[in-house]
C-alpha positions as MATLAB code, in Angstrom:
seq = 'XXXXXXXXXXXXXXXXXXXXXXXXXXXXXXXXXXXXXXXXXXXXXXXXXXXXXXXXXXXXXXXXXXXXXXXXXXXXXXXXXXXXXXXXXXXXXXXXXXXXXXXXXXXXXXXXXXXXXXXXXXXXXXXXXXXXXXXXXXXXXXXXXXXXXXXXXXXXXXXXXXXXXXXXXXXXXXXXXXXXXXXXXXXXXXXXXXXXXXXXXXXXXXXXXXXXXXXXXXX';
ca = [
       0.000    0.000    0.000;
       1.415    3.386   -1.047;
       1.993    6.017    1.607;
       0.605    9.471    0.802;
       2.592   12.539    1.889;
      -0.479   14.467    3.014;
      -1.542   11.541    5.222;
       1.864   10.620    6.644;
       3.141   14.039    7.736;
       0.173   14.900   10.021;
       0.573   11.526   11.730;
       4.286   12.079   12.322;
       3.656   15.606   13.597;
       0.993   14.336   15.983;
       3.471   11.840   17.370;
       6.138   14.540   17.669;
       3.767   16.871   19.499;
       3.022   14.091   21.991;
       6.543   12.718   22.479;
       8.721   15.660   21.375;
      12.425   14.824   20.975;
      11.909   11.184   21.948;
       9.990   10.616   18.714;
      13.046   11.762   16.728;
      15.677    9.945   18.756;
      14.380    6.565   17.622;
      14.599    7.395   13.881;
      17.365    5.509   12.093;
      17.626    6.893    8.577;
      19.525    5.289    5.714;
      20.214    5.825    2.041;
      22.732    5.418   -0.778;
      24.653    7.991   -2.806;
      27.422    7.968   -5.407;
      30.750    9.420   -4.322;
      32.951   10.608   -7.191;
      36.722   10.461   -7.475;
      36.654   14.154   -8.376;
      33.986   16.826   -8.315;
      35.290   20.250   -9.472;
      34.707   23.328   -7.319;
      33.863   25.524  -10.303;
      33.394   25.494  -14.076;
      37.012   26.545  -14.693;
      38.294   23.529  -12.768;
      36.033   21.200  -14.691;
      37.671   21.998  -18.024;
      40.472   19.656  -19.074;
      43.702   21.351  -20.117;
      44.135   21.281  -23.888;
      46.731   22.571  -26.331;
      45.468   25.360  -28.612;
      45.431   22.936  -31.545;
      43.530   20.276  -29.596;
      39.819   19.579  -30.128;
      37.295   21.603  -28.166;
      37.712   21.079  -24.426;
      35.305   18.842  -22.561;
      34.325   18.948  -18.935;
      36.402   16.767  -16.666;
      33.269   15.869  -14.719;
      32.150   13.713  -17.637;
      35.264   11.589  -17.139;
      35.108   11.708  -13.347;
      31.514   10.571  -13.271;
      32.632    7.203  -14.620;
      34.877    6.798  -11.568;
      32.703    6.588   -8.511;
      31.740    4.356   -5.627;
      28.357    3.795   -4.004;
      28.171    4.873   -0.366;
      25.486    3.424    1.920;
      24.985    4.930    5.370;
      22.583    4.573    8.297;
      22.564    7.231   11.012;
      20.525    8.736   13.821;
      20.711   11.741   16.131;
      23.809   10.363   17.837;
      25.830    9.762   14.678;
      26.622    7.113   12.075;
      25.583    3.581   13.024;
      26.708    1.705    9.925;
      28.285    2.479    6.555;
      29.225    0.394    3.534;
      30.822    0.908    0.138;
      29.755   -1.144   -2.854;
      32.487   -2.978   -4.711;
      33.106   -1.991   -8.330;
      30.879   -3.938  -10.703;
      28.313   -4.791   -8.020;
      24.729   -3.565   -7.821;
      22.288   -3.058   -4.962;
      19.609   -5.722   -5.272;
      17.391   -7.311   -2.634;
      19.990   -9.907   -1.704;
      22.685   -7.282   -1.246;
      20.393   -4.973    0.729;
      19.334   -7.790    3.046;
      23.008   -8.480    3.733;
      23.400   -4.797    4.590;
      20.411   -4.943    6.947;
      21.903   -7.911    8.757;
      25.161   -6.031    9.240;
      23.153   -3.013   10.417;
      21.351   -5.128   13.025;
      24.687   -6.332   14.421;
      25.945   -2.760   14.609;
      22.796   -1.643   16.410;
      23.367   -4.286   19.071;
      26.956   -3.201   19.449;
      26.771    0.612   19.359;
      23.169    1.323   20.380;
      22.714   -1.610   22.772;
      19.482   -2.657   21.070;
      17.889    0.765   21.569;
      14.458    0.907   19.973;
      15.047    2.210   16.462;
      12.636    2.804   13.602;
      14.230    2.458   10.186;
      13.527    5.141    7.606;
      14.495    4.296    4.039;
      13.058    5.192    0.656;
      10.975    3.117   -1.731;
      13.749    1.857   -3.997;
      12.917   -1.635   -5.231;
      15.569   -3.444   -3.101;
      14.097   -1.746   -0.015;
      10.501   -2.792   -0.688;
      10.758   -6.237   -2.254;
       9.005   -9.232   -0.715;
      12.361  -10.727    0.281;
      13.366   -7.514    2.037;
      10.068   -7.266    3.926;
      10.548  -10.851    5.091;
      14.103  -10.092    6.239;
      12.953   -6.973    8.099;
      10.447   -9.065   10.045;
      13.086  -11.681   10.844;
      15.520   -8.994   12.016;
      12.753   -7.284   14.003;
      13.427   -3.967   12.282;
      10.405   -1.662   12.324;
      10.157    0.804    9.430;
       8.847    4.339    9.296;
       6.358    5.002    6.466;
       7.993    6.968    3.662;
       6.205    8.302    0.557;
       7.596    7.648   -2.906;
       9.652   10.393   -4.556;
      10.206   12.280   -1.286;
      13.916   13.131   -0.896;
      12.777   16.345    0.816;
      11.623   14.187    3.745;
      14.761   12.013    3.866;
      17.562   13.440    6.073;
      20.344   11.858    4.030;
      19.079   13.487    0.844;
      18.382   16.977    2.158;
      21.177   17.130    4.756;
      23.938   14.524    5.055;
      24.803   13.919    1.396;
      24.791   17.628    0.428;
      27.108   18.380    3.366;
      29.451   15.546    2.378;
      29.513   16.608   -1.273;
      30.197   20.202   -0.262;
      33.225   19.011    1.711;
      34.479   16.884   -1.196;
      34.297   19.646   -3.799;
      37.703   19.938   -5.456;
      39.130   16.815   -3.771;
      40.965   14.313   -5.973;
      41.025   10.573   -5.249;
      43.113    8.022   -7.117;
      41.312    4.859   -6.018;
      38.424    3.449   -3.989;
      40.544    3.156   -0.852;
      41.215    6.895   -0.789;
      37.528    7.700   -1.285;
      36.456    5.303    1.469;
      39.070    6.551    3.938;
      38.110   10.198    3.422;
      34.368    9.584    3.683;
      34.871    7.590    6.887;
      37.123   10.321    8.273;
      34.577   13.031    7.474;
      31.663   11.115    9.016;
      33.607   10.366   12.183;
      34.656   13.998   12.429;
      31.086   15.304   12.727;
      29.653   15.954   16.182;
      26.500   14.354   17.531;
      24.892   17.802   17.336;
      25.559   17.847   13.578;
      23.547   14.651   13.139;
      20.864   15.747   15.594;
      20.330   18.957   13.610;
      19.749   16.950   10.442;
      17.019   14.845   12.039;
      15.388   17.810   13.800;
      14.863   19.470   10.430;
      12.284   16.774    9.709;
       9.784   18.551   11.976;
       9.931   21.763    9.956;
       9.605   19.786    6.730;
       6.635   17.794    7.974;
       4.921   21.062    8.890;
       5.638   22.609    5.500;
       4.344   19.480    3.803;
       1.094   19.748    5.774;
       0.775   23.480    5.053;
       1.245   22.800    1.338;
      -1.241   19.937    1.303;
       1.430   17.355    0.552;
       3.367   19.264   -2.067;
       7.145   18.994   -2.293;
       9.176   20.961    0.278;
      11.855   23.123   -1.292;
      15.304   23.496    0.263;
];
């Protein structure tokens, strides 16, 4: 059954009004994003150097976009709980995502001491398949309803990934290991307040969604 934005946001706000911060502390949000070997800071940087007799220059980003790694992260108001990086040539399917969920469950036991957590993830096919739903029940992972096509209500999309990409602007990486090490270093360098701020912004976005009768919330 599809979740409607205009129905979900009032319910979440009602819970927040009753429980306040406690209703946010249990949210465990997760998502995936591509991390590039190089993302230029400006247009000038994105132009490859060419001799005056060379063909018309092309943007370096076209080349860089072919060199990337998929970053998967789950986090809450305290910080990152679990992160993974997809090997070159692999894809995220139901089997792979279930493996990730199992690793996430182990991490929750270790770093959150089985604190009650409600998983928030989007409606990508690997997240909503029958196999994944079965695995979620087995792992006793409760999920938070999330409408389709709603990155504006997903903290990773509107907060964490933009902050990470802003930091990485202009950085060069030669291989996957360098990308992974820098992303891990950046995530571990953020304070708990940084992550808490990202989750707290959900309240404002839920309210805007209600005020706009379910329409998309701009940045």
